[in-house]
PDB file of C-alpha atoms in Angstrom:
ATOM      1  CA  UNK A   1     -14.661  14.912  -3.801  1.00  0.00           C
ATOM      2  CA  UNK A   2     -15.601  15.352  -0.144  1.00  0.00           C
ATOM      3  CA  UNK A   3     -12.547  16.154   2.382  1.00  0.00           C
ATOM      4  CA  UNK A   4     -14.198  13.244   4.919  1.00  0.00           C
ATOM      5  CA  UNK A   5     -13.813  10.111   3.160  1.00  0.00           C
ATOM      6  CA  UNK A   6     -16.932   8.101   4.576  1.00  0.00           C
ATOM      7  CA  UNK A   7     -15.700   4.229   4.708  1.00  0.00           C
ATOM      8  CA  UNK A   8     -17.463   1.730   2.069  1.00  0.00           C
ATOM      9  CA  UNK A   9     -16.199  -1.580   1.400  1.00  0.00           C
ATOM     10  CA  UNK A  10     -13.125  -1.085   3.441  1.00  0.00           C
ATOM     11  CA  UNK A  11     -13.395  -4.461   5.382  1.00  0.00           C
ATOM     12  CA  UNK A  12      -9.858  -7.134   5.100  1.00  0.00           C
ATOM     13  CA  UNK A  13     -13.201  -9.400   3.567  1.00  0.00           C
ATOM     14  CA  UNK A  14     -13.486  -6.427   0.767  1.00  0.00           C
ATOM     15  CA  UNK A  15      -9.988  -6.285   0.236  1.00  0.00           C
ATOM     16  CA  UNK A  16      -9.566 -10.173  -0.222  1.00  0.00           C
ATOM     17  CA  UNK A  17     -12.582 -10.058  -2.746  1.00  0.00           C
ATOM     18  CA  UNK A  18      -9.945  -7.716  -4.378  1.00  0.00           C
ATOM     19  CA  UNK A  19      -7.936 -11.056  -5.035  1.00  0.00           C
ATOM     20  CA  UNK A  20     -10.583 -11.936  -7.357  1.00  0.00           C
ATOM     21  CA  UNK A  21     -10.094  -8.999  -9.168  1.00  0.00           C
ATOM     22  CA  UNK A  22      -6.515  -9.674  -9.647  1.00  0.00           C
ATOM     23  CA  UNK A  23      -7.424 -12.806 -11.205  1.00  0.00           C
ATOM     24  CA  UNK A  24      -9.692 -10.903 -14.138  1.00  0.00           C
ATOM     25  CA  UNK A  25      -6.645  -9.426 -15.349  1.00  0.00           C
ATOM     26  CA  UNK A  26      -3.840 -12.779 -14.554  1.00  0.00           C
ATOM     27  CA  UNK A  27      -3.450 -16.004 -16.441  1.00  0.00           C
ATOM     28  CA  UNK A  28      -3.732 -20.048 -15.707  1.00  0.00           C
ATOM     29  CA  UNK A  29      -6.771 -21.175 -13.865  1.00  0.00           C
ATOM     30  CA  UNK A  30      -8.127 -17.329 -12.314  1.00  0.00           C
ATOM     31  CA  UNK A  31      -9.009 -15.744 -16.207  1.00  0.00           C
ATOM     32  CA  UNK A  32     -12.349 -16.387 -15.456  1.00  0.00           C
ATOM     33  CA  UNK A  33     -12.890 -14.548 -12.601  1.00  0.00           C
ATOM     34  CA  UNK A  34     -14.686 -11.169 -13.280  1.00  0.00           C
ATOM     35  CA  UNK A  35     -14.076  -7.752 -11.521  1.00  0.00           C
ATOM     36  CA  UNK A  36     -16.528  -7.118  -8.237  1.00  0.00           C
ATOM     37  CA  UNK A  37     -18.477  -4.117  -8.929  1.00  0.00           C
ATOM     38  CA  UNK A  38     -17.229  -2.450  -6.054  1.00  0.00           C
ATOM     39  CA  UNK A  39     -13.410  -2.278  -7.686  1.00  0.00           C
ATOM     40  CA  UNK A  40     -13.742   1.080  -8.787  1.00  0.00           C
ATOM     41  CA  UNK A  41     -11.327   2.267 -11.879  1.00  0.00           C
ATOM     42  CA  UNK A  42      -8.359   0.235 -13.282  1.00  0.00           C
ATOM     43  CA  UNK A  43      -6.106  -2.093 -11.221  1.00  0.00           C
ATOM     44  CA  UNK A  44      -2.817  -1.257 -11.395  1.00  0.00           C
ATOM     45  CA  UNK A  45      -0.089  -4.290 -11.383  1.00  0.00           C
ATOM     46  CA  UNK A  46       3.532  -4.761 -11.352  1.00  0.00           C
ATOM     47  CA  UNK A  47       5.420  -7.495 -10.727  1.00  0.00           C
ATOM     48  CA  UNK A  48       8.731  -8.066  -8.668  1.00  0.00           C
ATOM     49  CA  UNK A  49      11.337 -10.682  -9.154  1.00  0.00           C
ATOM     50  CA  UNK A  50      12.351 -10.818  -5.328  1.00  0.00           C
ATOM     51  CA  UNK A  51      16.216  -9.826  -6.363  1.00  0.00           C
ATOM     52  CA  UNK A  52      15.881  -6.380  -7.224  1.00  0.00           C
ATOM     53  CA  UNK A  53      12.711  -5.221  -6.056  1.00  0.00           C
ATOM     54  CA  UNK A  54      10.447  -7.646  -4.247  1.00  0.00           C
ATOM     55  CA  UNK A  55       6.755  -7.695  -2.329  1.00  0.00           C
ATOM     56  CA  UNK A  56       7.705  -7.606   1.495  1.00  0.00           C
ATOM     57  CA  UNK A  57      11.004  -5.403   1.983  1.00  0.00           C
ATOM     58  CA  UNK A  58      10.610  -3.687  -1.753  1.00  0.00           C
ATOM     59  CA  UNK A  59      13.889  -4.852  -2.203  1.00  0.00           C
ATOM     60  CA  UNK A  60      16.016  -3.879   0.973  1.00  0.00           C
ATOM     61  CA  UNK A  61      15.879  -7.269   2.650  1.00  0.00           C
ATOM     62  CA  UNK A  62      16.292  -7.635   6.213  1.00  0.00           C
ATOM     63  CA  UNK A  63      19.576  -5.999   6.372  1.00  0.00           C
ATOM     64  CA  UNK A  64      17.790  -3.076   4.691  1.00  0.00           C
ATOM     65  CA  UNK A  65      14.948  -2.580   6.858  1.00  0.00           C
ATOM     66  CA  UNK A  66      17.367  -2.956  10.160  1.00  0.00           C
ATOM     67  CA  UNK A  67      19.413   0.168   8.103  1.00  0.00           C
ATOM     68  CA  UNK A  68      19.022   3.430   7.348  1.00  0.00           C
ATOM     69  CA  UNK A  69      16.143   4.945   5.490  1.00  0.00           C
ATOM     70  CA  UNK A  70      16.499   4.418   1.944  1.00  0.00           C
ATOM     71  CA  UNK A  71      17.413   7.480  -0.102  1.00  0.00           C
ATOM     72  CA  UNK A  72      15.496   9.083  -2.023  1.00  0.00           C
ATOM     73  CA  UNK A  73      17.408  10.454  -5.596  1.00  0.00           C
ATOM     74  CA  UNK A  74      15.245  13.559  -5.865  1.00  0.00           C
ATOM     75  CA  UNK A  75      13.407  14.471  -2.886  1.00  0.00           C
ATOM     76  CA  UNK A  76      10.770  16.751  -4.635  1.00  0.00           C
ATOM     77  CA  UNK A  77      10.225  14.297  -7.083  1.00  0.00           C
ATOM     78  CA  UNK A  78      10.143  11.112  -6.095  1.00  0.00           C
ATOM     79  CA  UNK A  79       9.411   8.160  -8.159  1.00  0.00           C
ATOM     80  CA  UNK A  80       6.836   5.243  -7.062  1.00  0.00           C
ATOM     81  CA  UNK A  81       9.576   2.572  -6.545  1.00  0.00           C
ATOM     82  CA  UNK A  82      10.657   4.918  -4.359  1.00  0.00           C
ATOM     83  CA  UNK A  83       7.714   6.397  -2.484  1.00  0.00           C
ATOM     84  CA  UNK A  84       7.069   2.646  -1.986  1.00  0.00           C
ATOM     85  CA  UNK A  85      10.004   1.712  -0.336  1.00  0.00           C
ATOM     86  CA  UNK A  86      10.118   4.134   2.081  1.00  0.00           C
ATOM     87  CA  UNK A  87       6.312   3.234   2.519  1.00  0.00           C
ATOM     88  CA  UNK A  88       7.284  -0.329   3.331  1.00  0.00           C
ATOM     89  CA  UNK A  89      10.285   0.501   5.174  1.00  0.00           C
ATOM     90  CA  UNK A  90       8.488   2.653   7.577  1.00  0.00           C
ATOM     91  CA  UNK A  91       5.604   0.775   7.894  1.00  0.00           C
ATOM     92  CA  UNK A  92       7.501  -2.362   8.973  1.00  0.00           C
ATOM     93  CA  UNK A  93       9.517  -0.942  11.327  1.00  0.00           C
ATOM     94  CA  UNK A  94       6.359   0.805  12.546  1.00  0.00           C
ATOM     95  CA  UNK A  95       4.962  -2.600  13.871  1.00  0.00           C
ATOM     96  CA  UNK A  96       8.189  -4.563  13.983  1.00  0.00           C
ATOM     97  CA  UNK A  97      11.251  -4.551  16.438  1.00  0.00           C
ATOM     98  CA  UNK A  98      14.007  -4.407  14.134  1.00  0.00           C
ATOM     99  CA  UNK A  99      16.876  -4.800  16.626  1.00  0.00           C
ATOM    100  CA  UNK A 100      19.214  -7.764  16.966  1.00  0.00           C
ATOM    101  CA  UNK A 101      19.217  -7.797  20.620  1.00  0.00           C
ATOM    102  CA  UNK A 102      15.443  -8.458  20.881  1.00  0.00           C
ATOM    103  CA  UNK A 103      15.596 -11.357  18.056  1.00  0.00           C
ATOM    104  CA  UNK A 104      15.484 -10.080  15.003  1.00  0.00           C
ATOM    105  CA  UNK A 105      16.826 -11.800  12.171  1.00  0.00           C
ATOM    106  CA  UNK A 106      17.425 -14.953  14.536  1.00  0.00           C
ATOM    107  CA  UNK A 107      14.104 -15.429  16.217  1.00  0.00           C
ATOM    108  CA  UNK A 108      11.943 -13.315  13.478  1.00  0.00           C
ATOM    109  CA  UNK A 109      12.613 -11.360  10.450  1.00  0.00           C
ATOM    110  CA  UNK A 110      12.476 -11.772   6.831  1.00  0.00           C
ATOM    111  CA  UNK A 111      15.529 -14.325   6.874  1.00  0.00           C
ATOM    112  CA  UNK A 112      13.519 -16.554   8.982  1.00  0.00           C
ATOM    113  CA  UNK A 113      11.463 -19.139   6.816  1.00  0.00           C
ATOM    114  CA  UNK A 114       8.182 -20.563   8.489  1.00  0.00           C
ATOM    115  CA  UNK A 115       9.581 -23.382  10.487  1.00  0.00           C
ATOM    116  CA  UNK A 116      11.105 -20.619  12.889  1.00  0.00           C
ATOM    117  CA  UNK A 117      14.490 -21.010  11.570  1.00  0.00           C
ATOM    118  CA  UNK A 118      17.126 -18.267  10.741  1.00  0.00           C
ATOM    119  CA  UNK A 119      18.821 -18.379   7.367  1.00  0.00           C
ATOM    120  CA  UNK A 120      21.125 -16.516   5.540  1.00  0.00           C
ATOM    121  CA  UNK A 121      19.056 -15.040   2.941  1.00  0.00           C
ATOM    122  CA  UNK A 122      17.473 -11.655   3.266  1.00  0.00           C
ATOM    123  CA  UNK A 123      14.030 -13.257   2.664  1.00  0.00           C
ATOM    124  CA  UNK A 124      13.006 -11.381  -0.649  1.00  0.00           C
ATOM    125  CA  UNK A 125       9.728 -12.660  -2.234  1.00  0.00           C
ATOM    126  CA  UNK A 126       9.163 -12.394  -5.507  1.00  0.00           C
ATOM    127  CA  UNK A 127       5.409 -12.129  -6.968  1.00  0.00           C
ATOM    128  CA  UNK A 128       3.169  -9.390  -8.326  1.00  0.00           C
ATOM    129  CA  UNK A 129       1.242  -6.711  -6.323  1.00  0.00           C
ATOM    130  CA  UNK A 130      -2.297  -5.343  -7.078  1.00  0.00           C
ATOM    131  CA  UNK A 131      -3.576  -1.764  -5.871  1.00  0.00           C
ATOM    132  CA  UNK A 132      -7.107  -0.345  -6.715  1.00  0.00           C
ATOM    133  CA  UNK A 133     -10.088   1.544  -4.878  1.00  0.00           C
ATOM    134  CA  UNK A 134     -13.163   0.078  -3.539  1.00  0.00           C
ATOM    135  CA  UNK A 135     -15.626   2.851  -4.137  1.00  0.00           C
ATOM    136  CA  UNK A 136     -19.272   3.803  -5.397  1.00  0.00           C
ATOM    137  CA  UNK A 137     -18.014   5.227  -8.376  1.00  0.00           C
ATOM    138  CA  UNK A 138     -18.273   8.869  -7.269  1.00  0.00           C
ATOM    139  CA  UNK A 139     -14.698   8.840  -6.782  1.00  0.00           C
ATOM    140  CA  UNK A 140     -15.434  10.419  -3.070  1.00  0.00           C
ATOM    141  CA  UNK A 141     -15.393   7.548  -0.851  1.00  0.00           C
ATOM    142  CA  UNK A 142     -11.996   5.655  -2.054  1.00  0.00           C
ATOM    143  CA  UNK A 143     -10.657   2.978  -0.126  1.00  0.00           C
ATOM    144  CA  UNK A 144      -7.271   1.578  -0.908  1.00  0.00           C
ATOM    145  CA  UNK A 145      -6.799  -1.976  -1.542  1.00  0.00           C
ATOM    146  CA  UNK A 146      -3.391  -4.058  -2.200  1.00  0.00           C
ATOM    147  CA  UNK A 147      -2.952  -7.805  -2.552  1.00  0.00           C
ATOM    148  CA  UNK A 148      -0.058  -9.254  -3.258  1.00  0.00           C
ATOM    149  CA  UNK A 149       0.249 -12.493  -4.908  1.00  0.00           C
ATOM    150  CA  UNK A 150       3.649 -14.826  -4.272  1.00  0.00           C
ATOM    151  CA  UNK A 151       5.211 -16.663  -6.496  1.00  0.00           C
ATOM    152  CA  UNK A 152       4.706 -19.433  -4.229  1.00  0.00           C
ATOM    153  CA  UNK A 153       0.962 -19.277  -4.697  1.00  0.00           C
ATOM    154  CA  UNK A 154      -0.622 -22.394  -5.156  1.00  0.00           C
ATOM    155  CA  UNK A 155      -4.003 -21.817  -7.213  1.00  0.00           C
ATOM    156  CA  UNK A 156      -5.156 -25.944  -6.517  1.00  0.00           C
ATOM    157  CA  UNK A 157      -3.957 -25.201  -2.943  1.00  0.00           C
ATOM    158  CA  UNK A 158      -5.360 -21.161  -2.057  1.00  0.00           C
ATOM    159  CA  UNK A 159      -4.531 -19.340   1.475  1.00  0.00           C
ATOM    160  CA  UNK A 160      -5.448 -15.873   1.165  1.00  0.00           C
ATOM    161  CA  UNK A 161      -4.491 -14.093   4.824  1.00  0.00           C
ATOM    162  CA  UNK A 162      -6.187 -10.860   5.196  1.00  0.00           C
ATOM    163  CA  UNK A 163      -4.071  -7.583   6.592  1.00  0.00           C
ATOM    164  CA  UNK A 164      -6.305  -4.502   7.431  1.00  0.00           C
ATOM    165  CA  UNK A 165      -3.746  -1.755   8.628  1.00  0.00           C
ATOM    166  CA  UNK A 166      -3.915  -1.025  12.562  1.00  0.00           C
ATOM    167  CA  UNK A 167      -5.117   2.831  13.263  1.00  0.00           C
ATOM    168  CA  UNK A 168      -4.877   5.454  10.276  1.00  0.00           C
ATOM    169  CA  UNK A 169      -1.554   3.652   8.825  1.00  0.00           C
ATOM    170  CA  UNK A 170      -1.439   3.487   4.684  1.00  0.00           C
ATOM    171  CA  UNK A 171      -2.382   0.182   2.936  1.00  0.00           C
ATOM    172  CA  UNK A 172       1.098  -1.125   3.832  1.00  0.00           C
ATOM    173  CA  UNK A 173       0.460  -0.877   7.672  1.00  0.00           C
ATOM    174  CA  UNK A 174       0.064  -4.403   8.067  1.00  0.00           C
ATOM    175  CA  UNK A 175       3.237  -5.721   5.913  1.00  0.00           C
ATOM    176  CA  UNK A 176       5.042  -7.046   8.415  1.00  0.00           C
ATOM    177  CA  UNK A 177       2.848  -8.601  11.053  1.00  0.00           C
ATOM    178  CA  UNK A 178       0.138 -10.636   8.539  1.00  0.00           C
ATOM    179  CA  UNK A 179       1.502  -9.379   5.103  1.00  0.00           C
ATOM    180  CA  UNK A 180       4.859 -11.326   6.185  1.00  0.00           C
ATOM    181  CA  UNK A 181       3.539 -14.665   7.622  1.00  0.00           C
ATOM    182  CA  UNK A 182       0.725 -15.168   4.432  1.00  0.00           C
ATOM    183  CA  UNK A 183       3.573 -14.209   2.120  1.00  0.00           C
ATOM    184  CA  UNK A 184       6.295 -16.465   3.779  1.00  0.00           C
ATOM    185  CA  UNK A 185       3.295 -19.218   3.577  1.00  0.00           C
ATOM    186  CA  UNK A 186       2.753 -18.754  -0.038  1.00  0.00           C
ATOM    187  CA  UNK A 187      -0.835 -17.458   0.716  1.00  0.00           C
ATOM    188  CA  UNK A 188      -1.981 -14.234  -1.249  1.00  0.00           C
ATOM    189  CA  UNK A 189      -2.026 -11.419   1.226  1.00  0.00           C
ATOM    190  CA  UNK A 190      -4.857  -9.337   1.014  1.00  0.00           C
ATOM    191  CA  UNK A 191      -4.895  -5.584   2.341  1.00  0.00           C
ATOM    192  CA  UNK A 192      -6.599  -2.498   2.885  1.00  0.00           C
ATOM    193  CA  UNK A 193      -6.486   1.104   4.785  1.00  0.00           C
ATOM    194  CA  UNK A 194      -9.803   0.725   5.581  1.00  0.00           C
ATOM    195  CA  UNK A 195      -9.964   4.284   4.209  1.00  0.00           C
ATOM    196  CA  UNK A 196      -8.170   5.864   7.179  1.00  0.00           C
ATOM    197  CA  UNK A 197      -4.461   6.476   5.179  1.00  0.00           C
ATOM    198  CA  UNK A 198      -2.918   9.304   4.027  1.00  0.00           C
ATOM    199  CA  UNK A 199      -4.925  11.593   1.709  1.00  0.00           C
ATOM    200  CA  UNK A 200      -3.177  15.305   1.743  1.00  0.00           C
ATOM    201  CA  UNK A 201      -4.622  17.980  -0.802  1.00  0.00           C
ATOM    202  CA  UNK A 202      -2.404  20.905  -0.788  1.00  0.00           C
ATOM    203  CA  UNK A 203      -5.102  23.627  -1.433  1.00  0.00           C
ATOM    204  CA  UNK A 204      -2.151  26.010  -2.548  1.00  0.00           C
ATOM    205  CA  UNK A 205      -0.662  24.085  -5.348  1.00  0.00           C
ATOM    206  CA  UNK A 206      -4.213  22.179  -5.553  1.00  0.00           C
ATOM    207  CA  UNK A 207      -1.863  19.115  -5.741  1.00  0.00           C
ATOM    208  CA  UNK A 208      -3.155  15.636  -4.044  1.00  0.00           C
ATOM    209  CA  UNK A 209      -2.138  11.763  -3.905  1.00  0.00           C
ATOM    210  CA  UNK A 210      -2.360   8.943  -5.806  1.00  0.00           C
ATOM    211  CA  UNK A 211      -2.773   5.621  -4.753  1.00  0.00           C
ATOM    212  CA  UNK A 212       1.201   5.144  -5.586  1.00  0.00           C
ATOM    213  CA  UNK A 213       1.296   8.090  -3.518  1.00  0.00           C
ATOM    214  CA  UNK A 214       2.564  10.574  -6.173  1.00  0.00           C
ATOM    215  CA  UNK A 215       1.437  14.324  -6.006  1.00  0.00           C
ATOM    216  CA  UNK A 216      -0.455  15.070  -9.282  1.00  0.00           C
ATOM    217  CA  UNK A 217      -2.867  18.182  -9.745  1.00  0.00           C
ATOM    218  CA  UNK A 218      -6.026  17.624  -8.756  1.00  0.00           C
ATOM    219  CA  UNK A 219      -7.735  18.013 -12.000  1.00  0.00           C
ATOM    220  CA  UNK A 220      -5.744  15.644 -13.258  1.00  0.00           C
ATOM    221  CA  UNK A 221      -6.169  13.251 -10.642  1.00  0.00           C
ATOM    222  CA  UNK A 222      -9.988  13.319 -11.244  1.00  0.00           C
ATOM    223  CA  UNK A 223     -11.180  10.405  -9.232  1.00  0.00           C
ATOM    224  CA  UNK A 224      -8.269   8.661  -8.743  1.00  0.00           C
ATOM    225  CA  UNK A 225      -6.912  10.723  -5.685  1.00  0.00           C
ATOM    226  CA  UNK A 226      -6.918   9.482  -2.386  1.00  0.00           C
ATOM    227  CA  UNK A 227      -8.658  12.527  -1.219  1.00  0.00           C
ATOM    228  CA  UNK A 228     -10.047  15.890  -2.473  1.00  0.00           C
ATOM    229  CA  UNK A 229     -11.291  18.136  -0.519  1.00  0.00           C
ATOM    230  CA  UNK A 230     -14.624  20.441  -1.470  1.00  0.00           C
ATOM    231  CA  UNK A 231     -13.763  24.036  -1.570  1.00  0.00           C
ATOM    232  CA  UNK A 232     -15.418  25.939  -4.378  1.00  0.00           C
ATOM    233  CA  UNK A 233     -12.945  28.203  -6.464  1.00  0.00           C
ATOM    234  CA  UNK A 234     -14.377  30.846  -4.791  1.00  0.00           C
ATOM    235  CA  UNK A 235     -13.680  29.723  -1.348  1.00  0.00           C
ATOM    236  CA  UNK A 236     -10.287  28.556  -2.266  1.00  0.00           C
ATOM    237  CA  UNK A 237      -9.276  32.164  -3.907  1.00  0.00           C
ATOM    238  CA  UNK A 238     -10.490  33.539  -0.335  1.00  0.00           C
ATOM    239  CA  UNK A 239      -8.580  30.935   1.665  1.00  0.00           C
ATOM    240  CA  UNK A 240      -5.385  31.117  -0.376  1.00  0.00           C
ATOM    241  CA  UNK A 241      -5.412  34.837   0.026  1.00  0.00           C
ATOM    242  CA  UNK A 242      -5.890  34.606   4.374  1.00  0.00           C
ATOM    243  CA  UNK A 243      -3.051  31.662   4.570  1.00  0.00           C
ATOM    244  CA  UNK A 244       0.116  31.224   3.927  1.00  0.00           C
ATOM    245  CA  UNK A 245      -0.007  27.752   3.120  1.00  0.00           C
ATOM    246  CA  UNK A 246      -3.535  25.861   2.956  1.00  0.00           C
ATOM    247  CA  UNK A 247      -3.521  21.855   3.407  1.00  0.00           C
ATOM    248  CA  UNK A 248      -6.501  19.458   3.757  1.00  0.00           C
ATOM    249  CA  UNK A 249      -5.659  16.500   4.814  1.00  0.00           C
ATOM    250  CA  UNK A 250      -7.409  13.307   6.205  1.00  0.00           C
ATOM    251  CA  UNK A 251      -4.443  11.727   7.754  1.00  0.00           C
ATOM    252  CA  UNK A 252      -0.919  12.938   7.015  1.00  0.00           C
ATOM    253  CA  UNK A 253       0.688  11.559   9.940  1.00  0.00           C
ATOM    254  CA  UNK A 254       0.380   7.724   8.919  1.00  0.00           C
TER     255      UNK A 254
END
């Protein structure tokens, strides 16, 4: 897989199409839908009952994300609930000012429902979230896409609000500026990272990410890593031998 990941597909109208392949693996009126041809490999789903775990603070609420960073059990081996909370959590305070003094939680927030007014829940939404690459198959040009579906999602009344992530941010970027309003709206929110997130291949332990953002071997990962980068054996037996520590990365910062 090539180190530069060259963007295809990686549009918010791409990642909305994505919607329709949610519905080629959901229920009711959507089973007929088919898969676009550009959804590369499986889709992976799970669903959140907005209590526990949920599809805008990944279950912290807005005391949560105004708190400390959420802990993390086993640092060198954290799980995907996990990775994804402090994905969320970062990303929405990233775009959002999560201090009382400049409103939030009484002027904006998750507590505060679409007519602008501030309640006393932590404004958890429940519904079911869909990840998967747009790609040409190769496996070398992955882009990730996310769209999360409410439970409040009206399929005889459908608002899908797209939510590209701003710079080199992860497919979460955009979770609390869009992502929020479609979700508090009951509209699907459709994302992407436009191919820009994180994609770090640690050339020493040839270890790289996931799309749940999980370090797996890179053999392993095949096509499904974020990002690979193309060093021979050869090369990489040279390399690993000059420094300490090799890393490819496309962005690591995000």
């Amino acid at each position: 897989m090539s180190l530069i990941k060259p963007v295809t597909c990686g549009s918010a109208v791409c990642a909305a199409a994505l919607v329709t392949a949610c519905a080629a693996i959901n229920s009711g009126d959507w089973a007929s839908n088919t898969k676009p041809a550009f959804v590369a490999g499986a889709i992976a789903k799970t669903s959140y009952d907005g209590v526990a775990d949920d599809l805008l603070t990944a279950g912290l609420g807005k005391s949560g994300l105004a708190g400390a960073a959420p802990a993390v059990a086993d640092p060198v081996n954290p799980t995907v609930a996990e990775l994804r909370r402090l994905a969320i959590y970062n990303n929405y305070r990233a775009l959002v000012d999560v201090n009382t003094n400049g409103g939030y939680g009484s002027l904006y927030g998750p507590n505060v429902d679409v007519n602008g007014n501030a309640t006393t829940s932590e404004g958890k939404i429940a519904g079911s979230e869909y990840l998967a690459y747009a790609d040409d198959g190769t496996g070398t040009r992955n882009v990730t896409m996310m769209a999360q579906v409410p439970a409040t999602f009206d399929p005889k009344n459908p608002c899908i609000v797209t939510a590209a992530s701003s710079g080199s941010r992860g497919v979460y970027g955009a979770i609390g500026t869009a992502g929020e309003w479609g979700l508090k709206h009951g509209c699907v929110a459709a994302y992407t990272d436009k191919g820009t997130g994180i994609g770090v291949h640690d050339l020493a332990a040839n270890t790289v990410n996931g799309i749940d953002g999980v370090r797996r071997r890179a053999a392993s990962a095949g096509k499904a890593s974020t990002s690979t980068g193309n060093v021979s054996t050869g090369d990489l037996a040279r390399l690993i031998a000059t420094v300490s520590h090799p890393i490819a990365a496309t962005h690591a910062h995000s």
